[in-house]
Amino acid sequence: MRVMKFGGTSVGKPEAMIRCAELVEREIKIHGEKPVVVVSAYSKVTDLLLDAAKKAVRGDIEAPYAAVAKRHADLLNGLGLDEQIGQKNLSELHDLLRGIHMVKEVTPRLYDYVASFGERLSSKCFAALLRKRGHADAEAINAYDLGYVSDANFMNARPLPETYENIPKAFEAHKGKLVVITGFIAKEKNGDITTNGRSGSDFTAAIFGAGLGVDEIQVWKDVPGVMTADPTLIKTAKPLSRLSFEEASELAYYGAEVLHPATMVPAIKRGIPVRVLHTFDPEAPGTLITVEGVSDPAHPVKSIVYKEDQVLINVRSERMLGMEGFMARLFEVFARNGIVIDMISTSEVSVSLTTDITDEKRLAALNKDLSEFSKVDIQRDKCIVAIVGEGMKHTVGLASRAFKAVAAAGVSLQMISQGASEINITFLIDNAQIPNTIKSLHQEFFGQ
Ligand code: ASP
Ligand code: MG
């Protein structure tokens, strides 16, 4: 059995959703069995919902609600489906927005409840489309009705271990049916709806894939797979045929539009391959992600990725840096201010750290606390560039090739680090230097 996950763009318009239905039918034909389908909300609808929750506090309810209802209606109408589909969900959403206005407050718990309607609507629409196409047994089911129980960490919930035992049991009742599951959402033990973080539907696909012990998890995207670089910057970027889980996790972490980083974990644990496929070119092999990667000695670097809008924090303290306890104190200040550290490098007299937290207030508080025992300099608009590949473990001279390429582009490096896994080299540049840096690196490692 296989899991097929379709993202927001893939189900966001009638023609695209029909394409997904054809892919499901293709899968049934090829493998002679029904896949388990996981869907995201229609593209941008999660944003609309979160916005509606926020605006409801001030009593601005009707227009944001109508924007969501319209997206759903456009899909139903465009596909010639019954207008009643999802109406109960929509009226529940409307009541909920009014409730938020009454209490004049929206909490993470309520954000999740509101956001859940995106996937609850899209799954119903997709199942109805499949029924219309002759799959009478197609049924939309909420992930939490199929055994997915999460912790109560709203907006970033994780499955409780029992989820993996619950899922196969819950599926017994739906054996042989064409099941369409809501991505992104779960319920915690008390029955409140949670979400597993933005772009979390991939994660849901991996959880169900792991729970059911499937042969493969297919993530269908509107790109040909994981690419050698951002194709919007590099026209000659190519899809990668193979990646290891470790490489894919690094790439996801550094912002590659690949997969939700945590997606990998349930799949890795069971050794289930994940395949990223192209909705509009299903015959193309896509990118296969497995525990053991394959590295090509001619291409030790697999991909170049970047994460923009980072903040660089330089901390200098001539007196204290070498002293024991200094780092502990430093990290304690970051933790106290809720600032997550990404890159770090140290010298005799200074420590440089980066974070993607850009919130003015928090950075000001951090600055104040650090200034009590050191000189602080905070710089914005930085970008982390990472070159990633298993082959880097065994190849000498890669760092120098990378740095030469960056220098040739006239870009200065502000921080350099290599992770313990040795499959990436990361460095910091200015946001403004992204295009020339990536182009020069792509030329160096991929020859175009
Ligand atoms: N609909 C959710 C989001 O937009 C989850 C997903 O698309 O994977 O973040
Ligand atoms: Mg998405």
PDB file of C-alpha atoms in Angstrom, residues 147-433:
ATOM      1  CA  GLY A 147      -6.251   7.231  15.722  1.00  0.00           C
ATOM      2  CA  TYR A 148      -4.016  10.299  15.457  1.00  0.00           C
ATOM      3  CA  VAL A 149      -3.670  11.628  19.008  1.00  0.00           C
ATOM      4  CA  SER A 150      -1.227  14.457  19.647  1.00  0.00           C
ATOM      5  CA  ASP A 151       0.226  16.281  22.618  1.00  0.00           C
ATOM      6  CA  ALA A 152      -1.406  19.583  23.577  1.00  0.00           C
ATOM      7  CA  ASN A 153       1.325  21.753  22.122  1.00  0.00           C
ATOM      8  CA  PHE A 154      -1.071  23.814  20.021  1.00  0.00           C
ATOM      9  CA  MET A 155       0.183  25.077  16.645  1.00  0.00           C
ATOM     10  CA  ASN A 156       3.099  22.656  16.750  1.00  0.00           C
ATOM     11  CA  ALA A 157       1.733  19.406  18.142  1.00  0.00           C
ATOM     12  CA  ARG A 158       3.460  16.032  17.883  1.00  0.00           C
ATOM     13  CA  PRO A 159       1.849  12.594  17.804  1.00  0.00           C
ATOM     14  CA  LEU A 160       1.701  10.611  21.033  1.00  0.00           C
ATOM     15  CA  PRO A 161       3.343   7.182  20.720  1.00  0.00           C
ATOM     16  CA  GLU A 162       0.001   5.366  20.876  1.00  0.00           C
ATOM     17  CA  THR A 163      -0.931   6.982  17.554  1.00  0.00           C
ATOM     18  CA  TYR A 164       1.099   4.346  15.740  1.00  0.00           C
ATOM     19  CA  GLU A 165      -0.839   1.535  17.435  1.00  0.00           C
ATOM     20  CA  ASN A 166      -4.199   3.258  17.056  1.00  0.00           C
ATOM     21  CA  ILE A 167      -3.928   3.839  13.322  1.00  0.00           C
ATOM     22  CA  PRO A 168      -3.927   0.229  12.065  1.00  0.00           C
ATOM     23  CA  LYS A 169      -6.769  -0.613  14.464  1.00  0.00           C
ATOM     24  CA  ALA A 170      -8.828   2.374  13.352  1.00  0.00           C
ATOM     25  CA  PHE A 171      -8.262   1.434   9.712  1.00  0.00           C
ATOM     26  CA  GLU A 172      -9.807  -2.009  10.208  1.00  0.00           C
ATOM     27  CA  ALA A 173     -13.247  -0.426   9.929  1.00  0.00           C
ATOM     28  CA  HIS A 174     -12.321   1.113   6.556  1.00  0.00           C
ATOM     29  CA  LYS A 175     -10.474  -1.796   5.020  1.00  0.00           C
ATOM     30  CA  GLY A 176     -10.480  -1.806   1.226  1.00  0.00           C
ATOM     31  CA  LYS A 177     -12.026   1.647   1.038  1.00  0.00           C
ATOM     32  CA  LEU A 178     -10.624   4.746  -0.590  1.00  0.00           C
ATOM     33  CA  VAL A 179      -9.870   6.920   2.419  1.00  0.00           C
ATOM     34  CA  VAL A 180      -9.069  10.653   2.184  1.00  0.00           C
ATOM     35  CA  ILE A 181      -7.462  11.918   5.386  1.00  0.00           C
ATOM     36  CA  THR A 182      -7.105  15.495   6.628  1.00  0.00           C
ATOM     37  CA  GLY A 183      -3.456  16.552   6.760  1.00  0.00           C
ATOM     38  CA  PHE A 184      -2.132  18.988   9.380  1.00  0.00           C
ATOM     39  CA  ILE A 185      -4.668  18.334  12.171  1.00  0.00           C
ATOM     40  CA  ALA A 186      -5.062  16.011  15.151  1.00  0.00           C
ATOM     41  CA  LYS A 187      -6.704  16.058  18.572  1.00  0.00           C
ATOM     42  CA  GLU A 188      -5.066  16.048  21.952  1.00  0.00           C
ATOM     43  CA  LYS A 189      -6.262  13.771  24.733  1.00  0.00           C
ATOM     44  CA  ASN A 190      -9.028  16.089  25.941  1.00  0.00           C
ATOM     45  CA  GLY A 191     -10.472  16.204  22.451  1.00  0.00           C
ATOM     46  CA  ASP A 192      -9.331  19.673  21.402  1.00  0.00           C
ATOM     47  CA  ILE A 193      -8.099  20.032  17.842  1.00  0.00           C
ATOM     48  CA  THR A 194      -4.373  20.644  17.349  1.00  0.00           C
ATOM     49  CA  THR A 195      -2.228  21.285  14.274  1.00  0.00           C
ATOM     50  CA  ASN A 196       1.293  20.049  13.700  1.00  0.00           C
ATOM     51  CA  GLY A 197       2.785  23.316  12.428  1.00  0.00           C
ATOM     52  CA  ARG A 198       2.625  25.090   9.073  1.00  0.00           C
ATOM     53  CA  SER A 199       3.116  22.829   6.082  1.00  0.00           C
ATOM     54  CA  GLY A 200       2.396  19.947   8.433  1.00  0.00           C
ATOM     55  CA  SER A 201       0.394  17.790   6.039  1.00  0.00           C
ATOM     56  CA  ASP A 202       3.547  16.031   4.867  1.00  0.00           C
ATOM     57  CA  PHE A 203       4.123  15.077   8.459  1.00  0.00           C
ATOM     58  CA  THR A 204       0.613  13.630   8.699  1.00  0.00           C
ATOM     59  CA  ALA A 205       1.330  11.580   5.566  1.00  0.00           C
ATOM     60  CA  ALA A 206       4.471  10.176   7.194  1.00  0.00           C
ATOM     61  CA  ILE A 207       2.625   9.389  10.433  1.00  0.00           C
ATOM     62  CA  PHE A 208      -0.062   7.416   8.607  1.00  0.00           C
ATOM     63  CA  GLY A 209       2.533   5.798   6.373  1.00  0.00           C
ATOM     64  CA  ALA A 210       4.462   4.675   9.450  1.00  0.00           C
ATOM     65  CA  GLY A 211       1.338   3.555  11.328  1.00  0.00           C
ATOM     66  CA  LEU A 212       0.203   1.455   8.389  1.00  0.00           C
ATOM     67  CA  GLY A 213       3.693   0.248   7.455  1.00  0.00           C
ATOM     68  CA  VAL A 214       3.200   1.230   3.814  1.00  0.00           C
ATOM     69  CA  ASP A 215       5.621   0.484   0.962  1.00  0.00           C
ATOM     70  CA  GLU A 216       6.104   4.123   0.048  1.00  0.00           C
ATOM     71  CA  ILE A 217       4.969   7.620   0.955  1.00  0.00           C
ATOM     72  CA  GLN A 218       4.405   9.741  -2.120  1.00  0.00           C
ATOM     73  CA  VAL A 219       4.439  13.496  -1.708  1.00  0.00           C
ATOM     74  CA  TRP A 220       3.010  15.088  -4.840  1.00  0.00           C
ATOM     75  CA  LYS A 221       4.213  18.636  -5.480  1.00  0.00           C
ATOM     76  CA  ASP A 222       4.120  21.258  -8.165  1.00  0.00           C
ATOM     77  CA  VAL A 223       7.890  20.922  -8.646  1.00  0.00           C
ATOM     78  CA  PRO A 224       9.753  18.012 -10.284  1.00  0.00           C
ATOM     79  CA  GLY A 225      11.308  16.874  -6.994  1.00  0.00           C
ATOM     80  CA  VAL A 226      14.047  18.135  -4.727  1.00  0.00           C
ATOM     81  CA  MET A 227      16.252  20.418  -6.817  1.00  0.00           C
ATOM     82  CA  THR A 228      19.981  21.190  -6.986  1.00  0.00           C
ATOM     83  CA  ALA A 229      19.060  24.809  -6.148  1.00  0.00           C
ATOM     84  CA  ASP A 230      16.057  27.099  -5.974  1.00  0.00           C
ATOM     85  CA  PRO A 231      14.684  26.931  -9.552  1.00  0.00           C
ATOM     86  CA  THR A 232      13.324  30.469  -9.314  1.00  0.00           C
ATOM     87  CA  LEU A 233      16.932  31.674  -9.022  1.00  0.00           C
ATOM     88  CA  ILE A 234      18.710  29.065 -11.123  1.00  0.00           C
ATOM     89  CA  LYS A 235      16.960  28.234 -14.356  1.00  0.00           C
ATOM     90  CA  THR A 236      19.255  25.258 -14.941  1.00  0.00           C
ATOM     91  CA  ALA A 237      18.590  23.685 -11.528  1.00  0.00           C
ATOM     92  CA  LYS A 238      17.865  19.962 -11.879  1.00  0.00           C
ATOM     93  CA  PRO A 239      15.824  17.526  -9.821  1.00  0.00           C
ATOM     94  CA  LEU A 240      17.795  15.031  -7.742  1.00  0.00           C
ATOM     95  CA  SER A 241      16.939  11.387  -8.223  1.00  0.00           C
ATOM     96  CA  ARG A 242      18.143  10.173  -4.817  1.00  0.00           C
ATOM     97  CA  LEU A 243      18.662  11.638  -1.365  1.00  0.00           C
ATOM     98  CA  SER A 244      19.342  10.152   2.028  1.00  0.00           C
ATOM     99  CA  PHE A 245      17.051  11.039   4.915  1.00  0.00           C
ATOM    100  CA  GLU A 246      19.935  12.911   6.482  1.00  0.00           C
ATOM    101  CA  GLU A 247      20.494  15.013   3.380  1.00  0.00           C
ATOM    102  CA  ALA A 248      16.794  15.689   3.000  1.00  0.00           C
ATOM    103  CA  SER A 249      16.498  16.737   6.643  1.00  0.00           C
ATOM    104  CA  GLU A 250      19.412  19.142   6.298  1.00  0.00           C
ATOM    105  CA  LEU A 251      17.919  20.595   3.129  1.00  0.00           C
ATOM    106  CA  ALA A 252      14.513  20.993   4.709  1.00  0.00           C
ATOM    107  CA  TYR A 253      16.060  22.611   7.744  1.00  0.00           C
ATOM    108  CA  TYR A 254      17.796  25.180   5.600  1.00  0.00           C
ATOM    109  CA  GLY A 255      14.610  26.128   3.880  1.00  0.00           C
ATOM    110  CA  ALA A 256      14.499  23.949   0.789  1.00  0.00           C
ATOM    111  CA  GLU A 257      10.911  23.702  -0.327  1.00  0.00           C
ATOM    112  CA  VAL A 258      11.211  19.980   0.130  1.00  0.00           C
ATOM    113  CA  LEU A 259       9.344  18.564   3.013  1.00  0.00           C
ATOM    114  CA  HIS A 260       8.469  19.567   6.520  1.00  0.00           C
ATOM    115  CA  PRO A 261      11.671  18.689   8.470  1.00  0.00           C
ATOM    116  CA  ALA A 262       9.888  16.577  11.047  1.00  0.00           C
ATOM    117  CA  THR A 263       8.223  14.678   8.220  1.00  0.00           C
ATOM    118  CA  MET A 264      11.186  12.470   7.987  1.00  0.00           C
ATOM    119  CA  VAL A 265      11.189  11.122  11.502  1.00  0.00           C
ATOM    120  CA  PRO A 266       8.265   8.652  11.452  1.00  0.00           C
ATOM    121  CA  ALA A 267       9.315   7.438   8.021  1.00  0.00           C
ATOM    122  CA  ILE A 268      12.993   7.004   8.992  1.00  0.00           C
ATOM    123  CA  LYS A 269      12.064   4.984  12.053  1.00  0.00           C
ATOM    124  CA  ARG A 270      10.279   2.444   9.885  1.00  0.00           C
ATOM    125  CA  GLY A 271      12.666   2.665   6.955  1.00  0.00           C
ATOM    126  CA  ILE A 272       9.818   3.694   4.659  1.00  0.00           C
ATOM    127  CA  PRO A 273      10.942   5.410   1.460  1.00  0.00           C
ATOM    128  CA  VAL A 274       9.508   8.821   0.693  1.00  0.00           C
ATOM    129  CA  ARG A 275       9.157   9.867  -2.930  1.00  0.00           C
ATOM    130  CA  VAL A 276       8.645  13.483  -3.976  1.00  0.00           C
ATOM    131  CA  LEU A 277       6.760  13.501  -7.288  1.00  0.00           C
ATOM    132  CA  HIS A 278       5.615  16.049  -9.817  1.00  0.00           C
ATOM    133  CA  THR A 279       1.853  16.386 -10.163  1.00  0.00           C
ATOM    134  CA  PHE A 280       2.153  17.497 -13.771  1.00  0.00           C
ATOM    135  CA  ASP A 281       4.770  14.940 -14.790  1.00  0.00           C
ATOM    136  CA  PRO A 282       3.881  11.721 -12.988  1.00  0.00           C
ATOM    137  CA  GLU A 283       6.080   9.572 -15.227  1.00  0.00           C
ATOM    138  CA  ALA A 284       9.195  11.443 -14.087  1.00  0.00           C
ATOM    139  CA  PRO A 285      10.999   9.525 -11.325  1.00  0.00           C
ATOM    140  CA  GLY A 286      10.925  12.416  -8.848  1.00  0.00           C
ATOM    141  CA  THR A 287      13.248  12.299  -5.841  1.00  0.00           C
ATOM    142  CA  LEU A 288      13.463   9.121  -3.808  1.00  0.00           C
ATOM    143  CA  ILE A 289      14.460   9.617  -0.182  1.00  0.00           C
ATOM    144  CA  THR A 290      15.715   6.551   1.666  1.00  0.00           C
ATOM    145  CA  VAL A 291      17.722   5.802   4.804  1.00  0.00           C
ATOM    146  CA  GLU A 292      20.799   4.923   2.769  1.00  0.00           C
ATOM    147  CA  GLY A 293      21.488   7.592   0.198  1.00  0.00           C
ATOM    148  CA  VAL A 294      23.448   7.100  -2.971  1.00  0.00           C
ATOM    149  CA  SER A 295      26.335   9.418  -3.624  1.00  0.00           C
ATOM    150  CA  ASP A 296      27.929  10.067  -6.933  1.00  0.00           C
ATOM    151  CA  PRO A 297      31.655  10.811  -6.574  1.00  0.00           C
ATOM    152  CA  ALA A 298      31.407  13.291  -9.435  1.00  0.00           C
ATOM    153  CA  HIS A 299      28.786  15.245  -7.471  1.00  0.00           C
ATOM    154  CA  PRO A 300      29.644  15.250  -3.769  1.00  0.00           C
ATOM    155  CA  VAL A 301      27.344  18.242  -3.328  1.00  0.00           C
ATOM    156  CA  LYS A 302      23.673  17.463  -3.878  1.00  0.00           C
ATOM    157  CA  SER A 303      22.019  20.786  -3.366  1.00  0.00           C
ATOM    158  CA  ILE A 304      22.571  24.421  -2.462  1.00  0.00           C
ATOM    159  CA  VAL A 305      19.975  26.004  -0.228  1.00  0.00           C
ATOM    160  CA  TYR A 306      19.535  29.240   1.637  1.00  0.00           C
ATOM    161  CA  LYS A 307      17.521  30.713   4.458  1.00  0.00           C
ATOM    162  CA  GLU A 308      17.102  34.468   4.281  1.00  0.00           C
ATOM    163  CA  ASP A 309      16.193  37.155   6.841  1.00  0.00           C
ATOM    164  CA  GLN A 310      18.484  35.880   9.552  1.00  0.00           C
ATOM    165  CA  VAL A 311      19.843  38.002  12.375  1.00  0.00           C
ATOM    166  CA  LEU A 312      23.547  37.970  13.278  1.00  0.00           C
ATOM    167  CA  ILE A 313      24.478  38.632  16.892  1.00  0.00           C
ATOM    168  CA  ASN A 314      28.126  39.287  17.697  1.00  0.00           C
ATOM    169  CA  VAL A 315      29.043  39.113  21.353  1.00  0.00           C
ATOM    170  CA  ARG A 316      32.479  40.330  22.470  1.00  0.00           C
ATOM    171  CA  SER A 317      33.961  39.999  25.878  1.00  0.00           C
ATOM    172  CA  GLU A 318      37.735  40.214  26.188  1.00  0.00           C
ATOM    173  CA  ARG A 319      37.691  39.491  29.855  1.00  0.00           C
ATOM    174  CA  MET A 320      35.353  36.595  30.055  1.00  0.00           C
ATOM    175  CA  LEU A 321      35.283  34.546  26.935  1.00  0.00           C
ATOM    176  CA  GLY A 322      37.895  32.005  27.968  1.00  0.00           C
ATOM    177  CA  MET A 323      36.427  31.644  31.411  1.00  0.00           C
ATOM    178  CA  GLU A 324      34.410  28.661  32.429  1.00  0.00           C
ATOM    179  CA  GLY A 325      30.709  29.270  32.581  1.00  0.00           C
ATOM    180  CA  PHE A 326      30.729  32.038  29.993  1.00  0.00           C
ATOM    181  CA  MET A 327      29.006  30.005  27.310  1.00  0.00           C
ATOM    182  CA  ALA A 328      26.503  28.651  29.805  1.00  0.00           C
ATOM    183  CA  ARG A 329      25.650  32.206  30.797  1.00  0.00           C
ATOM    184  CA  LEU A 330      25.399  33.278  27.187  1.00  0.00           C
ATOM    185  CA  PHE A 331      23.060  30.425  26.253  1.00  0.00           C
ATOM    186  CA  GLU A 332      21.002  31.037  29.344  1.00  0.00           C
ATOM    187  CA  VAL A 333      20.337  34.608  28.176  1.00  0.00           C
ATOM    188  CA  PHE A 334      19.246  33.363  24.746  1.00  0.00           C
ATOM    189  CA  ALA A 335      16.983  30.744  26.294  1.00  0.00           C
ATOM    190  CA  ARG A 336      15.457  33.221  28.731  1.00  0.00           C
ATOM    191  CA  ASN A 337      14.557  35.514  25.840  1.00  0.00           C
ATOM    192  CA  GLY A 338      13.168  32.683  23.766  1.00  0.00           C
ATOM    193  CA  ILE A 339      15.730  33.162  20.993  1.00  0.00           C
ATOM    194  CA  VAL A 340      16.611  30.003  19.135  1.00  0.00           C
ATOM    195  CA  ILE A 341      20.201  29.813  17.924  1.00  0.00           C
ATOM    196  CA  ASP A 342      20.955  28.504  14.464  1.00  0.00           C
ATOM    197  CA  MET A 343      24.638  28.934  13.613  1.00  0.00           C
ATOM    198  CA  ILE A 344      27.383  29.591  16.070  1.00  0.00           C
ATOM    199  CA  SER A 345      31.113  30.217  15.835  1.00  0.00           C
ATOM    200  CA  THR A 346      33.605  31.314  18.437  1.00  0.00           C
ATOM    201  CA  SER A 347      36.994  33.000  18.533  1.00  0.00           C
ATOM    202  CA  GLU A 348      39.321  34.151  21.303  1.00  0.00           C
ATOM    203  CA  VAL A 349      37.324  37.243  22.072  1.00  0.00           C
ATOM    204  CA  SER A 350      33.947  36.892  20.466  1.00  0.00           C
ATOM    205  CA  VAL A 351      31.049  34.601  19.742  1.00  0.00           C
ATOM    206  CA  SER A 352      28.869  34.999  16.657  1.00  0.00           C
ATOM    207  CA  LEU A 353      25.406  33.530  16.616  1.00  0.00           C
ATOM    208  CA  THR A 354      22.491  33.655  14.236  1.00  0.00           C
ATOM    209  CA  THR A 355      18.770  33.350  14.742  1.00  0.00           C
ATOM    210  CA  ASP A 356      15.697  33.641  12.567  1.00  0.00           C
ATOM    211  CA  ILE A 357      13.785  35.449  15.309  1.00  0.00           C
ATOM    212  CA  THR A 358      13.350  39.001  14.024  1.00  0.00           C
ATOM    213  CA  ASP A 359      10.958  40.298  16.664  1.00  0.00           C
ATOM    214  CA  GLU A 360      12.175  43.783  17.715  1.00  0.00           C
ATOM    215  CA  LYS A 361      11.126  43.524  21.328  1.00  0.00           C
ATOM    216  CA  ARG A 362      12.752  40.191  21.956  1.00  0.00           C
ATOM    217  CA  LEU A 363      15.988  41.237  20.282  1.00  0.00           C
ATOM    218  CA  ALA A 364      16.057  44.447  22.322  1.00  0.00           C
ATOM    219  CA  ALA A 365      15.587  42.454  25.520  1.00  0.00           C
ATOM    220  CA  LEU A 366      18.361  40.086  24.476  1.00  0.00           C
ATOM    221  CA  ASN A 367      20.643  43.001  23.690  1.00  0.00           C
ATOM    222  CA  LYS A 368      20.012  44.516  27.110  1.00  0.00           C
ATOM    223  CA  ASP A 369      20.705  41.261  28.961  1.00  0.00           C
ATOM    224  CA  LEU A 370      23.857  40.487  26.986  1.00  0.00           C
ATOM    225  CA  SER A 371      25.150  44.033  27.404  1.00  0.00           C
ATOM    226  CA  GLU A 372      25.418  43.428  31.140  1.00  0.00           C
ATOM    227  CA  PHE A 373      28.516  41.341  30.554  1.00  0.00           C
ATOM    228  CA  SER A 374      29.645  41.930  26.974  1.00  0.00           C
ATOM    229  CA  LYS A 375      29.650  44.184  23.923  1.00  0.00           C
ATOM    230  CA  VAL A 376      26.849  43.337  21.552  1.00  0.00           C
ATOM    231  CA  ASP A 377      26.339  44.070  17.886  1.00  0.00           C
ATOM    232  CA  ILE A 378      23.143  42.952  16.145  1.00  0.00           C
ATOM    233  CA  GLN A 379      22.905  42.898  12.331  1.00  0.00           C
ATOM    234  CA  ARG A 380      19.863  42.084  10.260  1.00  0.00           C
ATOM    235  CA  ASP A 381      19.114  40.989   6.691  1.00  0.00           C
ATOM    236  CA  LYS A 382      21.554  38.120   6.665  1.00  0.00           C
ATOM    237  CA  CYS A 383      21.221  34.830   4.864  1.00  0.00           C
ATOM    238  CA  ILE A 384      22.478  31.339   5.685  1.00  0.00           C
ATOM    239  CA  VAL A 385      23.686  29.438   2.649  1.00  0.00           C
ATOM    240  CA  ALA A 386      24.195  25.700   2.985  1.00  0.00           C
ATOM    241  CA  ILE A 387      25.739  23.234   0.599  1.00  0.00           C
ATOM    242  CA  VAL A 388      24.624  19.725   1.394  1.00  0.00           C
ATOM    243  CA  GLY A 389      25.670  16.247   0.299  1.00  0.00           C
ATOM    244  CA  GLU A 390      26.742  12.921   1.838  1.00  0.00           C
ATOM    245  CA  GLY A 391      29.656  12.844  -0.592  1.00  0.00           C
ATOM    246  CA  MET A 392      31.206  15.766   1.269  1.00  0.00           C
ATOM    247  CA  LYS A 393      32.215  13.415   4.088  1.00  0.00           C
ATOM    248  CA  HIS A 394      34.834  11.790   1.916  1.00  0.00           C
ATOM    249  CA  THR A 395      35.943  14.602  -0.351  1.00  0.00           C
ATOM    250  CA  VAL A 396      38.776  16.963   0.456  1.00  0.00           C
ATOM    251  CA  GLY A 397      38.912  20.488  -0.841  1.00  0.00           C
ATOM    252  CA  LEU A 398      35.181  21.088  -1.090  1.00  0.00           C
ATOM    253  CA  ALA A 399      35.181  23.961   1.338  1.00  0.00           C
ATOM    254  CA  SER A 400      37.901  25.711  -0.612  1.00  0.00           C
ATOM    255  CA  ARG A 401      35.977  25.214  -3.873  1.00  0.00           C
ATOM    256  CA  ALA A 402      32.888  26.712  -2.231  1.00  0.00           C
ATOM    257  CA  PHE A 403      34.732  29.677  -0.778  1.00  0.00           C
ATOM    258  CA  LYS A 404      36.520  30.384  -4.042  1.00  0.00           C
ATOM    259  CA  ALA A 405      33.203  30.371  -5.869  1.00  0.00           C
ATOM    260  CA  VAL A 406      31.758  32.802  -3.353  1.00  0.00           C
ATOM    261  CA  ALA A 407      34.820  35.047  -3.575  1.00  0.00           C
ATOM    262  CA  ALA A 408      34.603  34.987  -7.380  1.00  0.00           C
ATOM    263  CA  ALA A 409      31.110  36.414  -7.046  1.00  0.00           C
ATOM    264  CA  GLY A 410      32.589  39.273  -5.019  1.00  0.00           C
ATOM    265  CA  VAL A 411      30.756  38.240  -1.864  1.00  0.00           C
ATOM    266  CA  SER A 412      32.287  38.308   1.587  1.00  0.00           C
ATOM    267  CA  LEU A 413      31.596  35.524   4.037  1.00  0.00           C
ATOM    268  CA  GLN A 414      30.626  36.564   7.523  1.00  0.00           C
ATOM    269  CA  MET A 415      30.522  33.268   9.350  1.00  0.00           C
ATOM    270  CA  ILE A 416      31.382  29.733   8.417  1.00  0.00           C
ATOM    271  CA  SER A 417      30.488  26.469  10.063  1.00  0.00           C
ATOM    272  CA  GLN A 418      30.424  22.794   9.356  1.00  0.00           C
ATOM    273  CA  GLY A 419      27.942  20.590  11.165  1.00  0.00           C
ATOM    274  CA  ALA A 420      29.082  17.522  13.077  1.00  0.00           C
ATOM    275  CA  SER A 421      27.421  15.315  10.479  1.00  0.00           C
ATOM    276  CA  GLU A 422      29.934  16.658   7.933  1.00  0.00           C
ATOM    277  CA  ILE A 423      27.344  16.584   5.203  1.00  0.00           C
ATOM    278  CA  ASN A 424      26.975  20.328   5.021  1.00  0.00           C
ATOM    279  CA  ILE A 425      28.954  23.518   5.050  1.00  0.00           C
ATOM    280  CA  THR A 426      27.057  26.647   5.977  1.00  0.00           C
ATOM    281  CA  PHE A 427      27.992  30.275   5.826  1.00  0.00           C
ATOM    282  CA  LEU A 428      26.453  33.657   6.262  1.00  0.00           C
ATOM    283  CA  ILE A 429      26.097  36.394   3.643  1.00  0.00           C
ATOM    284  CA  ASP A 430      23.932  39.492   3.161  1.00  0.00           C
ATOM    285  CA  ASN A 431      20.422  38.947   1.801  1.00  0.00           C
ATOM    286  CA  ALA A 432      21.318  41.217  -1.106  1.00  0.00           C
ATOM    287  CA  GLN A 433      24.049  38.804  -2.226  1.00  0.00           C
TER     288      GLN A 433
END
